Amino acid sequence: MNRLKFSTSIIEIIQRRYSCRTYKTESLHDNTKRNLIKFLQADHKSPFNCGTRFELLQIQELDPKVKRQLGTYGFIQGAKNFIVGATKKSKYDLENFGYVMEELILFATDLGLGTCWVGGTFKRSKFAAQINNITDNEAVPAITPVGYAAENRSKVDRLARWAARSKKRHPWENLFFEGDCKYPLTRERAGRYDIPLEMIRIAPSASNRQPWRVIKDSKNFHFFIFRKRSWYSSLLSWPDFPRLDLGIAVCHFNLTALERGLKGSWQFIRPEITTPGHLQYVISWISK
Ligand SMILES: Cc1cc2nc3c(=O)[nH]c(=O)nc-3n(C[C@H](O)[C@H](O)[C@H](O)COP(=O)(O)O)c2cc1C
């Protein structure tokens, strides 16, 4: 399945991706633009299975007044193109959006383009207005610039990376567990799943919070969101970033497992294991 979408190993692409906030002013090459648009318009499936659609916004084609109103508060510099997506509101809309948008980001990375998940630092309503026939039942959780990375990062880019400690990731023992979440899962005990889990560990997340936790139970893997505060804090602001992050983690795990020939299916069956209250169950990979 991967081979149809990506020109090289998904592991290599995931390792290559980083948040790029500074772009060359060069336009997208015609062939690259064509491939990107074709991929954006394809039917994207995820284990969460909700309606999403994506468009390539070409800033230089906009009316100058509209152009001025779009904003990323100085975080993104030089970008002439953005991928803007809308999701229909439903139970797993944000997890689905996280999954599908990350697949697009990995596809763009494979094409040699820079990207950056932007969920907070942009004028949401102005970008949403650029989506064809957007309805009241649709929302824009995040966007990404897409273009050729500049050689040097802008000051704001460097500051954003420093503030989020973007280079760092939690070690395995903070993220992956066995049994009733009491024992850290070692790479040895993860067996053939060590690489799919490592691809989760290096995934992007909002403010680099890495809120995914995975519990191995026999041959199955259960995915949870780690809530620092109580679950209802997630109702106070939109979008709920950890749900987008969880979708990204599932995307990395799924694409890597597929590439490595690991067989399984995604199911919503809360396992009968005791977990601390700050873990919110989302989905499970059931090995075949
Ligand atoms: C859902 C989501 C939302 C994000 N929103 C923003 C944002 O609004 N502005 C920004 O500069 N970076 C944003 N980021 C980028 C993260 O800060 C970045 O992924 C993290 O620091 C890890 O760095 P890396 O992507 O270079 O590996 C977001 C990332 C994710 C996954």
mmCIF file of C-alpha atoms and ligand atoms in Angstrom:
data_model
loop_
_atom_site.group_PDB
_atom_site.id
_atom_site.type_symbol
_atom_site.label_atom_id
_atom_site.label_comp_id
_atom_site.label_asym_id
_atom_site.label_seq_id
_atom_site.Cartn_x
_atom_site.Cartn_y
_atom_site.Cartn_z
ATOM 1 C CA MET A 1 0.000 0.000 0.000
ATOM 2 C CA ASN A 2 2.804 2.415 0.933
ATOM 3 C CA ARG A 3 4.650 1.687 -2.217
ATOM 4 C CA LEU A 4 1.848 3.236 -4.230
ATOM 5 C CA LYS A 5 2.063 6.483 -2.307
ATOM 6 C CA PHE A 6 5.678 6.969 -1.354
ATOM 7 C CA SER A 7 8.846 6.729 -3.426
ATOM 8 C CA THR A 8 10.959 5.424 -0.553
ATOM 9 C CA SER A 9 10.720 3.810 2.879
ATOM 10 C CA ILE A 10 8.188 5.482 5.173
ATOM 11 C CA ILE A 11 10.695 5.143 8.031
ATOM 12 C CA GLU A 12 13.188 7.286 6.143
ATOM 13 C CA ILE A 13 10.473 9.872 5.358
ATOM 14 C CA ILE A 14 9.295 10.052 8.988
ATOM 15 C CA GLN A 15 12.901 10.533 10.104
ATOM 16 C CA ARG A 16 13.441 13.276 7.512
ATOM 17 C CA ARG A 17 10.339 15.354 8.436
ATOM 18 C CA TYR A 18 10.692 18.347 10.752
ATOM 19 C CA SER A 19 8.701 21.543 11.278
ATOM 20 C CA CYS A 20 9.927 24.053 8.699
ATOM 21 C CA ARG A 21 8.835 27.651 9.326
ATOM 22 C CA THR A 22 11.170 29.464 6.908
ATOM 23 C CA TYR A 23 10.749 29.032 3.135
ATOM 24 C CA LYS A 24 12.433 30.104 -0.072
ATOM 25 C CA THR A 25 10.195 32.366 -2.142
ATOM 26 C CA GLU A 26 10.550 29.902 -5.068
ATOM 27 C CA SER A 27 7.220 28.606 -6.457
ATOM 28 C CA LEU A 28 6.422 24.909 -6.447
ATOM 29 C CA HIS A 29 7.759 23.163 -9.559
ATOM 30 C CA ASP A 30 4.914 22.225 -11.925
ATOM 31 C CA ASN A 31 5.345 18.477 -11.629
ATOM 32 C CA THR A 32 5.606 18.628 -7.835
ATOM 33 C CA LYS A 33 2.503 20.797 -7.635
ATOM 34 C CA ARG A 34 0.576 18.396 -9.888
ATOM 35 C CA ASN A 35 1.554 15.363 -7.780
ATOM 36 C CA LEU A 36 0.689 17.160 -4.564
ATOM 37 C CA ILE A 37 -2.749 18.299 -5.761
ATOM 38 C CA LYS A 38 -3.513 14.804 -7.078
ATOM 39 C CA PHE A 39 -2.644 13.334 -3.688
ATOM 40 C CA LEU A 40 -4.645 15.971 -1.795
ATOM 41 C CA GLN A 41 -7.716 15.215 -3.866
ATOM 42 C CA ALA A 42 -7.469 11.421 -3.500
ATOM 43 C CA ASP A 43 -9.841 9.544 -1.211
ATOM 44 C CA HIS A 44 -8.008 9.311 2.127
ATOM 45 C CA LYS A 45 -8.881 6.505 4.491
ATOM 46 C CA SER A 46 -7.951 6.216 8.129
ATOM 47 C CA PRO A 47 -8.986 3.883 10.963
ATOM 48 C CA PHE A 48 -11.178 6.765 12.191
ATOM 49 C CA ASN A 49 -13.034 7.045 8.917
ATOM 50 C CA CYS A 50 -14.624 10.524 8.794
ATOM 51 C CA GLY A 51 -15.076 13.063 6.033
ATOM 52 C CA THR A 52 -12.149 15.409 5.392
ATOM 53 C CA ARG A 53 -11.084 17.368 2.341
ATOM 54 C CA PHE A 54 -7.957 19.311 1.495
ATOM 55 C CA GLU A 55 -7.052 22.083 -0.904
ATOM 56 C CA LEU A 56 -3.806 23.704 -1.966
ATOM 57 C CA LEU A 57 -4.033 27.419 -1.295
ATOM 58 C CA GLN A 58 -1.813 29.422 -3.646
ATOM 59 C CA ILE A 59 -1.291 32.774 -1.990
ATOM 60 C CA GLN A 60 -0.070 34.586 -5.110
ATOM 61 C CA GLU A 61 -3.396 33.901 -6.838
ATOM 62 C CA LEU A 62 -5.410 35.696 -4.143
ATOM 63 C CA ASP A 63 -6.749 39.209 -4.153
ATOM 64 C CA PRO A 64 -4.124 41.433 -2.354
ATOM 65 C CA LYS A 65 -6.708 42.428 0.272
ATOM 66 C CA VAL A 66 -7.540 38.791 1.082
ATOM 67 C CA LYS A 67 -3.836 37.963 1.032
ATOM 68 C CA ARG A 68 -3.155 40.590 3.697
ATOM 69 C CA GLN A 69 -5.865 39.194 5.975
ATOM 70 C CA LEU A 70 -4.439 35.667 6.037
ATOM 71 C CA GLY A 71 -1.954 35.432 8.833
ATOM 72 C CA THR A 72 0.375 33.120 10.683
ATOM 73 C CA TYR A 73 1.478 35.776 13.190
ATOM 74 C CA GLY A 74 5.016 35.862 11.822
ATOM 75 C CA PHE A 75 5.663 32.203 12.646
ATOM 76 C CA ILE A 76 5.755 31.113 9.000
ATOM 77 C CA GLN A 77 7.937 33.110 6.622
ATOM 78 C CA GLY A 78 8.255 33.026 2.840
ATOM 79 C CA ALA A 79 5.587 30.363 2.212
ATOM 80 C CA LYS A 80 3.528 30.845 -0.948
ATOM 81 C CA ASN A 81 1.427 27.716 -0.570
ATOM 82 C CA PHE A 82 -0.595 26.175 2.242
ATOM 83 C CA ILE A 83 -2.494 22.927 2.555
ATOM 84 C CA VAL A 84 -5.824 23.804 4.151
ATOM 85 C CA GLY A 85 -8.156 21.037 5.257
ATOM 86 C CA ALA A 86 -11.700 20.892 6.573
ATOM 87 C CA THR A 87 -13.290 18.125 8.577
ATOM 88 C CA LYS A 88 -16.941 17.266 9.096
ATOM 89 C CA LYS A 89 -17.827 17.365 12.784
ATOM 90 C CA SER A 90 -18.120 13.852 14.206
ATOM 91 C CA LYS A 91 -16.911 11.676 17.112
ATOM 92 C CA TYR A 92 -13.409 10.954 15.778
ATOM 93 C CA ASP A 93 -13.072 14.005 13.522
ATOM 94 C CA LEU A 94 -9.836 15.316 15.068
ATOM 95 C CA GLU A 95 -8.080 11.935 15.286
ATOM 96 C CA ASN A 96 -9.030 11.365 11.646
ATOM 97 C CA PHE A 97 -7.809 14.802 10.623
ATOM 98 C CA GLY A 98 -4.515 14.183 12.463
ATOM 99 C CA TYR A 99 -4.060 10.904 10.611
ATOM 100 C CA VAL A 100 -4.897 12.154 7.125
ATOM 101 C CA MET A 101 -3.077 15.484 7.345
ATOM 102 C CA GLU A 102 0.053 13.702 8.605
ATOM 103 C CA GLU A 103 -0.136 11.357 5.611
ATOM 104 C CA LEU A 104 -0.220 14.443 3.360
ATOM 105 C CA ILE A 105 2.715 15.949 5.253
ATOM 106 C CA LEU A 106 4.733 12.754 4.783
ATOM 107 C CA PHE A 107 3.834 12.716 1.087
ATOM 108 C CA ALA A 108 5.019 16.341 0.757
ATOM 109 C CA THR A 109 8.228 15.420 2.639
ATOM 110 C CA ASP A 110 8.797 12.623 0.132
ATOM 111 C CA LEU A 111 8.439 15.207 -2.678
ATOM 112 C CA GLY A 112 11.293 17.175 -1.070
ATOM 113 C CA LEU A 113 9.049 19.846 0.452
ATOM 114 C CA GLY A 114 9.085 21.434 3.884
ATOM 115 C CA THR A 115 5.933 21.526 6.027
ATOM 116 C CA CYS A 116 4.851 22.542 9.527
ATOM 117 C CA TRP A 117 1.683 21.604 11.404
ATOM 118 C CA VAL A 118 0.064 24.919 12.400
ATOM 119 C CA GLY A 119 -2.900 24.502 14.738
ATOM 120 C CA GLY A 120 -2.729 27.621 16.864
ATOM 121 C CA THR A 121 -0.729 30.393 15.257
ATOM 122 C CA PHE A 122 -2.969 31.234 12.285
ATOM 123 C CA LYS A 123 -6.160 33.145 11.500
ATOM 124 C CA ARG A 124 -8.512 30.175 11.364
ATOM 125 C CA SER A 125 -11.596 31.906 9.964
ATOM 126 C CA LYS A 126 -9.649 33.619 7.165
ATOM 127 C CA PHE A 127 -8.048 30.363 6.015
ATOM 128 C CA ALA A 128 -11.387 28.522 6.351
ATOM 129 C CA ALA A 129 -13.011 31.114 4.082
ATOM 130 C CA GLN A 130 -10.628 30.025 1.311
ATOM 131 C CA ILE A 131 -12.053 26.484 1.191
ATOM 132 C CA ASN A 132 -14.561 26.022 -1.610
ATOM 133 C CA ASN A 133 -18.161 25.980 -0.372
ATOM 134 C CA ILE A 134 -17.280 25.441 3.274
ATOM 135 C CA THR A 135 -20.369 24.534 5.328
ATOM 136 C CA ASP A 136 -21.392 25.126 8.966
ATOM 137 C CA ASN A 137 -20.788 21.449 9.645
ATOM 138 C CA GLU A 138 -17.114 21.740 8.676
ATOM 139 C CA ALA A 139 -14.146 23.152 10.572
ATOM 140 C CA VAL A 140 -10.454 23.762 9.907
ATOM 141 C CA PRO A 141 -8.397 22.282 12.775
ATOM 142 C CA ALA A 142 -4.959 23.020 11.292
ATOM 143 C CA ILE A 143 -3.047 24.004 8.178
ATOM 144 C CA THR A 144 0.483 23.514 6.888
ATOM 145 C CA PRO A 145 2.690 25.694 4.713
ATOM 146 C CA VAL A 146 4.291 23.709 1.923
ATOM 147 C CA GLY A 147 7.322 24.762 -0.075
ATOM 148 C CA TYR A 148 11.088 24.619 -0.367
ATOM 149 C CA ALA A 149 12.908 25.035 2.937
ATOM 150 C CA ALA A 150 15.197 28.077 3.166
ATOM 151 C CA GLU A 151 18.835 27.422 4.024
ATOM 152 C CA ASN A 152 18.689 29.458 7.232
ATOM 153 C CA ARG A 153 15.934 29.549 9.824
ATOM 154 C CA SER A 154 14.333 32.895 10.723
ATOM 155 C CA LYS A 155 14.694 34.162 14.307
ATOM 156 C CA VAL A 156 11.041 33.340 15.067
ATOM 157 C CA ASP A 157 11.552 29.815 13.698
ATOM 158 C CA ARG A 158 14.575 29.314 15.961
ATOM 159 C CA LEU A 159 12.665 30.748 18.921
ATOM 160 C CA ALA A 160 9.648 28.479 18.270
ATOM 161 C CA ARG A 161 11.918 25.407 18.114
ATOM 162 C CA TRP A 162 13.692 26.426 21.292
ATOM 163 C CA ALA A 163 10.426 27.122 23.163
ATOM 164 C CA ALA A 164 8.928 23.758 22.192
ATOM 165 C CA ARG A 165 12.275 21.906 22.687
ATOM 166 C CA SER A 166 11.516 20.499 19.262
ATOM 167 C CA LYS A 167 14.618 18.334 18.996
ATOM 168 C CA LYS A 168 13.835 16.411 22.165
ATOM 169 C CA ARG A 169 11.517 13.467 22.674
ATOM 170 C CA HIS A 170 10.478 11.473 25.748
ATOM 171 C CA PRO A 171 12.372 8.212 26.240
ATOM 172 C CA TRP A 172 10.577 4.891 25.638
ATOM 173 C CA GLU A 173 9.879 4.304 29.329
ATOM 174 C CA ASN A 174 7.662 7.428 29.515
ATOM 175 C CA LEU A 175 5.519 6.451 26.527
ATOM 176 C CA PHE A 176 5.141 2.690 26.125
ATOM 177 C CA PHE A 177 3.968 0.196 28.763
ATOM 178 C CA GLU A 178 2.995 -3.401 29.400
ATOM 179 C CA GLY A 179 0.321 -4.985 31.547
ATOM 180 C CA ASP A 180 -1.673 -2.559 33.680
ATOM 181 C CA CYS A 181 0.552 0.314 32.693
ATOM 182 C CA LYS A 182 2.895 -0.557 35.553
ATOM 183 C CA TYR A 183 5.879 -1.739 33.559
ATOM 184 C CA PRO A 184 7.698 0.197 30.839
ATOM 185 C CA LEU A 185 7.843 -1.668 27.535
ATOM 186 C CA THR A 186 11.418 -2.254 26.423
ATOM 187 C CA ARG A 187 12.441 -2.363 22.767
ATOM 188 C CA GLU A 188 13.357 -6.019 23.206
ATOM 189 C CA ARG A 189 9.894 -6.906 24.516
ATOM 190 C CA ALA A 190 8.241 -4.873 21.731
ATOM 191 C CA GLY A 191 9.759 -7.390 19.276
ATOM 192 C CA ARG A 192 8.900 -6.631 15.631
ATOM 193 C CA TYR A 193 6.864 -3.626 16.783
ATOM 194 C CA ASP A 194 9.916 -1.729 18.010
ATOM 195 C CA ILE A 195 10.210 0.321 14.795
ATOM 196 C CA PRO A 196 6.486 1.256 14.511
ATOM 197 C CA LEU A 197 6.634 2.410 18.160
ATOM 198 C CA GLU A 198 9.860 4.322 17.592
ATOM 199 C CA MET A 199 8.124 6.087 14.658
ATOM 200 C CA ILE A 200 5.451 7.246 17.151
ATOM 201 C CA ARG A 201 8.126 8.463 19.547
ATOM 202 C CA ILE A 202 9.641 10.794 16.938
ATOM 203 C CA ALA A 203 6.270 12.075 15.638
ATOM 204 C CA PRO A 204 5.385 15.773 15.767
ATOM 205 C CA SER A 205 2.902 16.967 18.394
ATOM 206 C CA ALA A 206 1.472 20.334 19.408
ATOM 207 C CA SER A 207 4.055 22.194 21.543
ATOM 208 C CA ASN A 208 6.005 18.895 21.390
ATOM 209 C CA ARG A 209 3.925 17.574 24.309
ATOM 210 C CA GLN A 210 3.928 13.954 23.039
ATOM 211 C CA PRO A 211 0.641 13.047 24.734
ATOM 212 C CA TRP A 212 0.364 9.519 23.289
ATOM 213 C CA ARG A 213 0.735 6.453 25.503
ATOM 214 C CA VAL A 214 0.648 2.880 24.178
ATOM 215 C CA ILE A 215 0.038 -0.225 26.301
ATOM 216 C CA LYS A 216 1.005 -3.660 24.960
ATOM 217 C CA ASP A 217 -1.306 -6.394 26.084
ATOM 218 C CA SER A 218 -0.346 -9.826 24.735
ATOM 219 C CA LYS A 219 0.126 -9.145 20.972
ATOM 220 C CA ASN A 220 -2.149 -6.081 20.895
ATOM 221 C CA PHE A 221 -1.405 -2.374 21.318
ATOM 222 C CA HIS A 222 -3.841 0.020 22.982
ATOM 223 C CA PHE A 223 -3.574 3.739 22.290
ATOM 224 C CA PHE A 224 -4.354 6.326 24.976
ATOM 225 C CA ILE A 225 -4.156 10.096 25.362
ATOM 226 C CA PHE A 226 -2.270 11.306 28.416
ATOM 227 C CA ARG A 227 -4.293 14.169 29.933
ATOM 228 C CA LYS A 228 -2.236 16.330 32.238
ATOM 229 C CA ARG A 229 -5.343 17.867 33.684
ATOM 230 C CA SER A 230 -8.803 16.310 33.887
ATOM 231 C CA TRP A 231 -10.450 15.159 30.660
ATOM 232 C CA TYR A 232 -12.948 18.053 30.661
ATOM 233 C CA SER A 233 -10.108 20.570 30.182
ATOM 234 C CA SER A 234 -10.257 19.301 26.573
ATOM 235 C CA LEU A 235 -13.702 20.881 26.208
ATOM 236 C CA LEU A 236 -12.462 24.371 26.972
ATOM 237 C CA SER A 237 -10.611 25.087 23.742
ATOM 238 C CA TRP A 238 -10.787 23.952 20.135
ATOM 239 C CA PRO A 239 -9.185 22.054 18.571
ATOM 240 C CA ASP A 240 -8.274 19.558 21.257
ATOM 241 C CA PHE A 241 -4.629 19.166 20.202
ATOM 242 C CA PRO A 242 -3.925 15.805 21.907
ATOM 243 C CA ARG A 243 -6.617 14.222 19.703
ATOM 244 C CA LEU A 244 -4.850 15.521 16.562
ATOM 245 C CA ASP A 245 -1.554 14.240 18.009
ATOM 246 C CA LEU A 246 -3.077 10.806 18.632
ATOM 247 C CA GLY A 247 -4.194 10.626 14.974
ATOM 248 C CA ILE A 248 -0.625 11.452 13.900
ATOM 249 C CA ALA A 249 0.753 8.672 16.135
ATOM 250 C CA VAL A 250 -1.709 6.136 14.684
ATOM 251 C CA CYS A 251 -0.678 7.235 11.173
ATOM 252 C CA HIS A 252 3.031 6.655 11.876
ATOM 253 C CA PHE A 253 2.376 3.294 13.532
ATOM 254 C CA ASN A 254 0.005 2.093 10.796
ATOM 255 C CA LEU A 255 2.157 3.101 7.813
ATOM 256 C CA THR A 256 5.276 1.598 9.420
ATOM 257 C CA ALA A 257 3.502 -1.648 10.408
ATOM 258 C CA LEU A 258 2.172 -1.985 6.831
ATOM 259 C CA GLU A 259 5.607 -1.417 5.351
ATOM 260 C CA ARG A 260 7.112 -4.043 7.658
ATOM 261 C CA GLY A 261 4.428 -6.594 6.793
ATOM 262 C CA LEU A 262 2.919 -6.658 10.294
ATOM 263 C CA LYS A 263 -0.688 -7.772 10.128
ATOM 264 C CA GLY A 264 -3.460 -6.391 12.291
ATOM 265 C CA SER A 265 -6.609 -4.307 12.357
ATOM 266 C CA TRP A 266 -7.780 -1.196 14.188
ATOM 267 C CA GLN A 267 -10.638 -1.660 16.626
ATOM 268 C CA PHE A 268 -12.353 0.389 19.305
ATOM 269 C CA ILE A 269 -12.391 -2.172 22.109
ATOM 270 C CA ARG A 270 -11.368 -0.781 25.448
ATOM 271 C CA PRO A 271 -9.131 -3.454 26.996
ATOM 272 C CA GLU A 272 -9.936 -4.876 30.391
ATOM 273 C CA ILE A 273 -6.843 -3.483 32.022
ATOM 274 C CA THR A 274 -6.647 -1.017 34.866
ATOM 275 C CA THR A 275 -5.140 2.301 33.817
ATOM 276 C CA PRO A 276 -4.516 5.529 35.732
ATOM 277 C CA GLY A 277 -7.314 8.133 35.476
ATOM 278 C CA HIS A 278 -5.240 10.532 33.388
ATOM 279 C CA LEU A 279 -5.154 8.055 30.474
ATOM 280 C CA GLN A 280 -8.036 8.326 28.024
ATOM 281 C CA TYR A 281 -8.558 5.280 25.793
ATOM 282 C CA VAL A 282 -8.927 5.855 22.025
ATOM 283 C CA ILE A 283 -8.191 2.840 19.775
ATOM 284 C CA SER A 284 -6.383 -0.531 19.606
ATOM 285 C CA TRP A 285 -4.236 -2.370 17.069
ATOM 286 C CA ILE A 286 -5.237 -6.034 17.213
ATOM 287 C CA SER A 287 -2.506 -8.269 15.786
ATOM 288 C CA LYS A 288 -3.469 -11.095 13.429
HETATM 289 C C1 LIG B 1 -1.320 19.392 16.048
HETATM 290 C C2 LIG B 1 -0.094 20.287 15.987
HETATM 291 C C3 LIG B 1 -0.235 21.662 16.064
HETATM 292 C C4 LIG B 1 0.892 22.497 15.971
HETATM 293 N N1 LIG B 1 0.697 23.854 15.977
HETATM 294 C C5 LIG B 1 1.773 24.672 15.792
HETATM 295 C C6 LIG B 1 1.568 26.087 15.697
HETATM 296 O O1 LIG B 1 0.459 26.602 15.820
HETATM 297 N N2 LIG B 1 2.660 26.866 15.451
HETATM 298 C C7 LIG B 1 3.911 26.337 15.304
HETATM 299 O O2 LIG B 1 4.856 27.109 15.071
HETATM 300 N N3 LIG B 1 4.138 24.996 15.403
HETATM 301 C C8 LIG B 1 3.102 24.151 15.633
HETATM 302 N N4 LIG B 1 3.295 22.780 15.697
HETATM 303 C C9 LIG B 1 4.648 22.202 15.515
HETATM 304 C C10 LIG B 1 5.234 21.609 16.825
HETATM 305 O O3 LIG B 1 5.712 22.646 17.642
HETATM 306 C C11 LIG B 1 6.383 20.625 16.449
HETATM 307 O O4 LIG B 1 5.817 19.545 15.752
HETATM 308 C C12 LIG B 1 7.138 20.098 17.655
HETATM 309 O O5 LIG B 1 7.794 21.135 18.331
HETATM 310 C C13 LIG B 1 8.188 19.043 17.257
HETATM 311 O O6 LIG B 1 9.114 19.579 16.326
HETATM 312 P P1 LIG B 1 9.340 18.906 14.897
HETATM 313 O O7 LIG B 1 8.013 18.937 14.177
HETATM 314 O O8 LIG B 1 10.389 19.771 14.223
HETATM 315 O O9 LIG B 1 9.792 17.499 15.089
HETATM 316 C C14 LIG B 1 2.196 21.931 15.821
HETATM 317 C C15 LIG B 1 2.324 20.541 15.760
HETATM 318 C C16 LIG B 1 1.206 19.718 15.826
HETATM 319 C C17 LIG B 1 1.361 18.235 15.693
#
